[in-house]
Amino acid sequence: MEKTVRVLEDHKNLIQSAAGSIASMGLDHAGKKIGGILVTPAVWALNHSATGAQPDKTDVGIYATGFLSAGASVAVGLLKAHVDDDMNKKLTEVQKKENSKWSPYIKNCYHFSSSAPAISAQIIASNGGTAWKHPNGLWVYITDARGRMVKDFKPNVYVVIYQPKEPLIRKNGKFVWGITK
């Protein structure tokens, strides 16, 4: 049973995306087009109420694309769900390597901005935060319980760390940051 739960957790996004697509197509073919259109926002609302999760900009874009080409939207949505599941699995791995009191505040740089994760890490460092690349390839950053950047965090496991240089010096409104290897 524990193994089944782990598989479901590791593939949650893919399962939801596939099930949502099937439900949406089924409602559409049954003549309930509006019901089919509302499946994805309903899943987002349930996820938000259960876990606080919100769709990212890419999810919303894929959903909107479905109005133009349902087939392309389903294919891209399934691929993105697989990628999301992989990133969540890697994030869990990163969190397990750090002190458990900090684990809930370690986040994926992918969700910080629409830039590539390595660029997001640089933006985080210039805004006064700490970001690092884990050996599993995931770029992450840390905040405090209030969501503010943590400037002086030293992860247990990393490939490279981006964070503000001490003493803190501002240049053009941003912090000067450095790289630790």
PDB file of C-alpha atoms in Angstrom:
ATOM      1  CA  MET A   1       0.000   0.000   0.000  1.00  0.00           C
ATOM      2  CA  GLU A   2       2.823   2.400   0.851  1.00  0.00           C
ATOM      3  CA  LYS A   3       4.380   1.791  -2.568  1.00  0.00           C
ATOM      4  CA  THR A   4       1.059   2.582  -4.285  1.00  0.00           C
ATOM      5  CA  VAL A   5       0.719   5.835  -2.347  1.00  0.00           C
ATOM      6  CA  ARG A   6       4.284   6.813  -3.347  1.00  0.00           C
ATOM      7  CA  VAL A   7       3.553   6.123  -7.040  1.00  0.00           C
ATOM      8  CA  LEU A   8       0.362   8.219  -6.848  1.00  0.00           C
ATOM      9  CA  GLU A   9       2.240  11.083  -5.168  1.00  0.00           C
ATOM     10  CA  ASP A  10       5.082  10.923  -7.696  1.00  0.00           C
ATOM     11  CA  HIS A  11       2.690  11.049 -10.657  1.00  0.00           C
ATOM     12  CA  LYS A  12      -0.127  13.223  -9.243  1.00  0.00           C
ATOM     13  CA  ASN A  13       0.021  15.880 -11.970  1.00  0.00           C
ATOM     14  CA  LEU A  14       0.097  13.365 -14.808  1.00  0.00           C
ATOM     15  CA  ILE A  15      -2.832  11.411 -13.332  1.00  0.00           C
ATOM     16  CA  GLN A  16      -4.871  14.585 -12.811  1.00  0.00           C
ATOM     17  CA  SER A  17      -4.089  15.871 -16.290  1.00  0.00           C
ATOM     18  CA  ALA A  18      -4.995  12.586 -17.981  1.00  0.00           C
ATOM     19  CA  ALA A  19      -8.158  12.108 -15.921  1.00  0.00           C
ATOM     20  CA  GLY A  20      -9.194  15.730 -16.458  1.00  0.00           C
ATOM     21  CA  SER A  21      -8.668  15.429 -20.210  1.00  0.00           C
ATOM     22  CA  ILE A  22     -10.716  12.217 -20.371  1.00  0.00           C
ATOM     23  CA  ALA A  23     -13.503  13.743 -18.263  1.00  0.00           C
ATOM     24  CA  SER A  24     -13.519  16.908 -20.366  1.00  0.00           C
ATOM     25  CA  MET A  25     -13.664  14.992 -23.652  1.00  0.00           C
ATOM     26  CA  GLY A  26     -16.370  12.704 -22.262  1.00  0.00           C
ATOM     27  CA  LEU A  27     -18.534  15.635 -21.202  1.00  0.00           C
ATOM     28  CA  ASP A  28     -17.949  17.330 -24.551  1.00  0.00           C
ATOM     29  CA  HIS A  29     -19.005  14.218 -26.498  1.00  0.00           C
ATOM     30  CA  ALA A  30     -22.050  13.823 -24.243  1.00  0.00           C
ATOM     31  CA  GLY A  31     -23.215  17.272 -25.300  1.00  0.00           C
ATOM     32  CA  LYS A  32     -22.103  18.976 -22.091  1.00  0.00           C
ATOM     33  CA  LYS A  33     -19.521  21.299 -23.669  1.00  0.00           C
ATOM     34  CA  ILE A  34     -19.633  23.862 -20.819  1.00  0.00           C
ATOM     35  CA  GLY A  35     -19.082  21.065 -18.285  1.00  0.00           C
ATOM     36  CA  GLY A  36     -16.072  19.897 -20.291  1.00  0.00           C
ATOM     37  CA  ILE A  37     -14.647  23.415 -20.348  1.00  0.00           C
ATOM     38  CA  LEU A  38     -15.045  23.732 -16.569  1.00  0.00           C
ATOM     39  CA  VAL A  39     -13.265  20.472 -15.612  1.00  0.00           C
ATOM     40  CA  THR A  40      -9.774  22.013 -15.490  1.00  0.00           C
ATOM     41  CA  PRO A  41     -10.726  25.084 -13.415  1.00  0.00           C
ATOM     42  CA  ALA A  42     -12.664  22.765 -11.073  1.00  0.00           C
ATOM     43  CA  VAL A  43      -9.551  20.618 -10.572  1.00  0.00           C
ATOM     44  CA  TRP A  44      -7.501  23.781  -9.927  1.00  0.00           C
ATOM     45  CA  ALA A  45     -10.059  24.938  -7.339  1.00  0.00           C
ATOM     46  CA  LEU A  46     -10.033  21.553  -5.579  1.00  0.00           C
ATOM     47  CA  ASN A  47      -6.229  21.477  -5.528  1.00  0.00           C
ATOM     48  CA  HIS A  48      -6.141  24.994  -4.123  1.00  0.00           C
ATOM     49  CA  SER A  49      -8.630  24.195  -1.359  1.00  0.00           C
ATOM     50  CA  ALA A  50      -6.871  20.922  -0.472  1.00  0.00           C
ATOM     51  CA  THR A  51      -3.189  21.897  -0.738  1.00  0.00           C
ATOM     52  CA  GLY A  52      -3.001  25.611  -1.510  1.00  0.00           C
ATOM     53  CA  ALA A  53      -1.537  24.796  -4.955  1.00  0.00           C
ATOM     54  CA  GLN A  54      -2.230  27.197  -7.804  1.00  0.00           C
ATOM     55  CA  PRO A  55      -1.838  26.759 -11.555  1.00  0.00           C
ATOM     56  CA  ASP A  56       1.199  28.487 -12.989  1.00  0.00           C
ATOM     57  CA  LYS A  57       1.223  30.717 -16.082  1.00  0.00           C
ATOM     58  CA  THR A  58       2.082  27.783 -18.325  1.00  0.00           C
ATOM     59  CA  ASP A  59      -0.928  25.784 -17.061  1.00  0.00           C
ATOM     60  CA  VAL A  60      -3.229  28.708 -17.807  1.00  0.00           C
ATOM     61  CA  GLY A  61      -1.674  29.080 -21.280  1.00  0.00           C
ATOM     62  CA  ILE A  62      -2.166  25.397 -22.052  1.00  0.00           C
ATOM     63  CA  TYR A  63      -5.773  25.625 -20.874  1.00  0.00           C
ATOM     64  CA  ALA A  64      -6.386  28.639 -23.141  1.00  0.00           C
ATOM     65  CA  THR A  65      -4.742  26.810 -26.057  1.00  0.00           C
ATOM     66  CA  GLY A  66      -7.382  24.110 -25.630  1.00  0.00           C
ATOM     67  CA  PHE A  67      -9.966  26.497 -27.054  1.00  0.00           C
ATOM     68  CA  LEU A  68      -7.975  26.583 -30.312  1.00  0.00           C
ATOM     69  CA  SER A  69      -6.739  23.001 -30.486  1.00  0.00           C
ATOM     70  CA  ALA A  70      -7.921  20.489 -27.922  1.00  0.00           C
ATOM     71  CA  GLY A  71      -5.553  17.763 -29.166  1.00  0.00           C
ATOM     72  CA  ALA A  72      -2.460  19.954 -28.913  1.00  0.00           C
ATOM     73  CA  SER A  73      -3.558  21.205 -25.503  1.00  0.00           C
ATOM     74  CA  VAL A  74      -3.984  17.649 -24.180  1.00  0.00           C
ATOM     75  CA  ALA A  75      -0.609  16.516 -25.561  1.00  0.00           C
ATOM     76  CA  VAL A  76       1.285  19.522 -24.195  1.00  0.00           C
ATOM     77  CA  GLY A  77      -0.648  19.340 -20.908  1.00  0.00           C
ATOM     78  CA  LEU A  78       0.328  15.694 -20.395  1.00  0.00           C
ATOM     79  CA  LEU A  79       3.982  16.458 -21.160  1.00  0.00           C
ATOM     80  CA  LYS A  80       3.983  19.425 -18.748  1.00  0.00           C
ATOM     81  CA  ALA A  81       2.320  17.289 -16.061  1.00  0.00           C
ATOM     82  CA  HIS A  82       5.129  14.737 -16.421  1.00  0.00           C
ATOM     83  CA  VAL A  83       7.747  17.497 -16.095  1.00  0.00           C
ATOM     84  CA  ASP A  84       5.944  18.962 -13.054  1.00  0.00           C
ATOM     85  CA  ASP A  85       5.900  15.536 -11.385  1.00  0.00           C
ATOM     86  CA  ASP A  86       9.635  15.139 -12.042  1.00  0.00           C
ATOM     87  CA  MET A  87      10.392  18.584 -10.576  1.00  0.00           C
ATOM     88  CA  ASN A  88       8.230  17.878  -7.509  1.00  0.00           C
ATOM     89  CA  LYS A  89      10.043  14.579  -6.945  1.00  0.00           C
ATOM     90  CA  LYS A  90      13.408  16.366  -7.199  1.00  0.00           C
ATOM     91  CA  LEU A  91      12.204  19.134  -4.858  1.00  0.00           C
ATOM     92  CA  THR A  92      11.229  16.507  -2.279  1.00  0.00           C
ATOM     93  CA  GLU A  93      14.730  15.030  -2.621  1.00  0.00           C
ATOM     94  CA  VAL A  94      16.297  18.468  -2.025  1.00  0.00           C
ATOM     95  CA  GLN A  95      14.073  19.103   0.998  1.00  0.00           C
ATOM     96  CA  LYS A  96      14.992  15.744   2.560  1.00  0.00           C
ATOM     97  CA  LYS A  97      18.704  16.661   2.444  1.00  0.00           C
ATOM     98  CA  GLU A  98      18.180  19.870   4.434  1.00  0.00           C
ATOM     99  CA  ASN A  99      17.236  20.523   8.047  1.00  0.00           C
ATOM    100  CA  SER A 100      13.541  19.652   8.441  1.00  0.00           C
ATOM    101  CA  LYS A 101      12.738  23.061   9.958  1.00  0.00           C
ATOM    102  CA  TRP A 102      13.779  24.723   6.662  1.00  0.00           C
ATOM    103  CA  SER A 103      12.391  22.118   4.243  1.00  0.00           C
ATOM    104  CA  PRO A 104       8.909  23.635   3.825  1.00  0.00           C
ATOM    105  CA  TYR A 105      10.457  26.943   2.752  1.00  0.00           C
ATOM    106  CA  ILE A 106      12.634  25.535  -0.031  1.00  0.00           C
ATOM    107  CA  LYS A 107      11.009  26.256  -3.384  1.00  0.00           C
ATOM    108  CA  ASN A 108      11.627  25.533  -7.038  1.00  0.00           C
ATOM    109  CA  CYS A 109      13.186  28.446  -8.986  1.00  0.00           C
ATOM    110  CA  TYR A 110      11.065  27.423 -11.973  1.00  0.00           C
ATOM    111  CA  HIS A 111       8.043  28.921 -10.228  1.00  0.00           C
ATOM    112  CA  PHE A 112       9.775  32.184  -9.248  1.00  0.00           C
ATOM    113  CA  SER A 113       9.592  33.890 -12.635  1.00  0.00           C
ATOM    114  CA  SER A 114       9.063  33.136 -16.292  1.00  0.00           C
ATOM    115  CA  SER A 115      12.833  33.092 -16.826  1.00  0.00           C
ATOM    116  CA  ALA A 116      14.935  29.945 -16.978  1.00  0.00           C
ATOM    117  CA  PRO A 117      15.627  28.554 -13.466  1.00  0.00           C
ATOM    118  CA  ALA A 118      19.332  29.559 -13.509  1.00  0.00           C
ATOM    119  CA  ILE A 119      18.345  33.121 -14.462  1.00  0.00           C
ATOM    120  CA  SER A 120      15.659  33.107 -11.757  1.00  0.00           C
ATOM    121  CA  ALA A 121      18.371  32.075  -9.270  1.00  0.00           C
ATOM    122  CA  GLN A 122      20.408  35.138 -10.285  1.00  0.00           C
ATOM    123  CA  ILE A 123      17.344  37.372  -9.895  1.00  0.00           C
ATOM    124  CA  ILE A 124      16.728  35.874  -6.442  1.00  0.00           C
ATOM    125  CA  ALA A 125      20.330  36.594  -5.396  1.00  0.00           C
ATOM    126  CA  SER A 126      20.120  40.168  -6.691  1.00  0.00           C
ATOM    127  CA  ASN A 127      16.920  40.600  -4.666  1.00  0.00           C
ATOM    128  CA  GLY A 128      18.711  39.495  -1.483  1.00  0.00           C
ATOM    129  CA  GLY A 129      17.968  35.766  -1.430  1.00  0.00           C
ATOM    130  CA  THR A 130      19.848  32.487  -1.568  1.00  0.00           C
ATOM    131  CA  ALA A 131      19.398  30.110  -4.498  1.00  0.00           C
ATOM    132  CA  TRP A 132      21.334  26.965  -5.321  1.00  0.00           C
ATOM    133  CA  LYS A 133      21.593  24.125  -7.781  1.00  0.00           C
ATOM    134  CA  HIS A 134      21.228  20.666  -6.261  1.00  0.00           C
ATOM    135  CA  PRO A 135      23.178  17.709  -7.713  1.00  0.00           C
ATOM    136  CA  ASN A 136      19.877  16.347  -9.087  1.00  0.00           C
ATOM    137  CA  GLY A 137      19.819  19.389 -11.421  1.00  0.00           C
ATOM    138  CA  LEU A 138      17.033  21.363  -9.762  1.00  0.00           C
ATOM    139  CA  TRP A 139      17.536  25.066  -8.997  1.00  0.00           C
ATOM    140  CA  VAL A 140      15.889  26.014  -5.686  1.00  0.00           C
ATOM    141  CA  TYR A 141      15.684  28.961  -3.312  1.00  0.00           C
ATOM    142  CA  ILE A 142      14.604  29.516   0.278  1.00  0.00           C
ATOM    143  CA  THR A 143      12.324  31.959   2.041  1.00  0.00           C
ATOM    144  CA  ASP A 144      11.386  32.433   5.681  1.00  0.00           C
ATOM    145  CA  ALA A 145       7.933  31.576   7.023  1.00  0.00           C
ATOM    146  CA  ARG A 146       6.608  34.939   5.805  1.00  0.00           C
ATOM    147  CA  GLY A 147       7.881  34.416   2.255  1.00  0.00           C
ATOM    148  CA  ARG A 148      10.831  36.816   2.543  1.00  0.00           C
ATOM    149  CA  MET A 149      14.190  35.977   0.971  1.00  0.00           C
ATOM    150  CA  VAL A 150      16.869  34.427   3.197  1.00  0.00           C
ATOM    151  CA  LYS A 151      20.258  35.959   2.368  1.00  0.00           C
ATOM    152  CA  ASP A 152      22.641  33.773   4.369  1.00  0.00           C
ATOM    153  CA  PHE A 153      21.385  30.183   4.075  1.00  0.00           C
ATOM    154  CA  LYS A 154      24.034  27.501   3.547  1.00  0.00           C
ATOM    155  CA  PRO A 155      22.506  24.321   2.074  1.00  0.00           C
ATOM    156  CA  ASN A 156      23.874  20.930   3.079  1.00  0.00           C
ATOM    157  CA  VAL A 157      24.026  19.642  -0.503  1.00  0.00           C
ATOM    158  CA  TYR A 158      24.665  21.839  -3.531  1.00  0.00           C
ATOM    159  CA  VAL A 159      26.614  22.225  -6.750  1.00  0.00           C
ATOM    160  CA  VAL A 160      26.650  26.033  -6.730  1.00  0.00           C
ATOM    161  CA  ILE A 161      25.090  28.756  -4.542  1.00  0.00           C
ATOM    162  CA  TYR A 162      24.046  32.254  -5.635  1.00  0.00           C
ATOM    163  CA  GLN A 163      23.581  34.766  -2.800  1.00  0.00           C
ATOM    164  CA  PRO A 164      24.246  38.394  -1.900  1.00  0.00           C
ATOM    165  CA  LYS A 165      27.839  39.282  -1.082  1.00  0.00           C
ATOM    166  CA  GLU A 166      28.702  40.477   2.412  1.00  0.00           C
ATOM    167  CA  PRO A 167      28.797  43.302   3.264  1.00  0.00           C
ATOM    168  CA  LEU A 168      25.491  43.944   1.555  1.00  0.00           C
ATOM    169  CA  ILE A 169      26.023  46.513  -1.177  1.00  0.00           C
ATOM    170  CA  ARG A 170      23.264  47.797  -3.408  1.00  0.00           C
ATOM    171  CA  LYS A 171      23.904  48.729  -6.999  1.00  0.00           C
ATOM    172  CA  ASN A 172      21.027  50.128  -9.059  1.00  0.00           C
ATOM    173  CA  GLY A 173      18.557  49.028  -6.379  1.00  0.00           C
ATOM    174  CA  LYS A 174      19.730  45.393  -6.430  1.00  0.00           C
ATOM    175  CA  PHE A 175      22.203  43.518  -4.280  1.00  0.00           C
ATOM    176  CA  VAL A 176      25.633  42.627  -5.577  1.00  0.00           C
ATOM    177  CA  TRP A 177      25.753  38.845  -5.477  1.00  0.00           C
ATOM    178  CA  GLY A 178      28.357  36.130  -5.786  1.00  0.00           C
ATOM    179  CA  ILE A 179      28.771  32.456  -6.534  1.00  0.00           C
ATOM    180  CA  THR A 180      29.928  29.768  -4.081  1.00  0.00           C
ATOM    181  CA  LYS A 181      31.092  26.434  -5.450  1.00  0.00           C
TER     182      LYS A 181
END
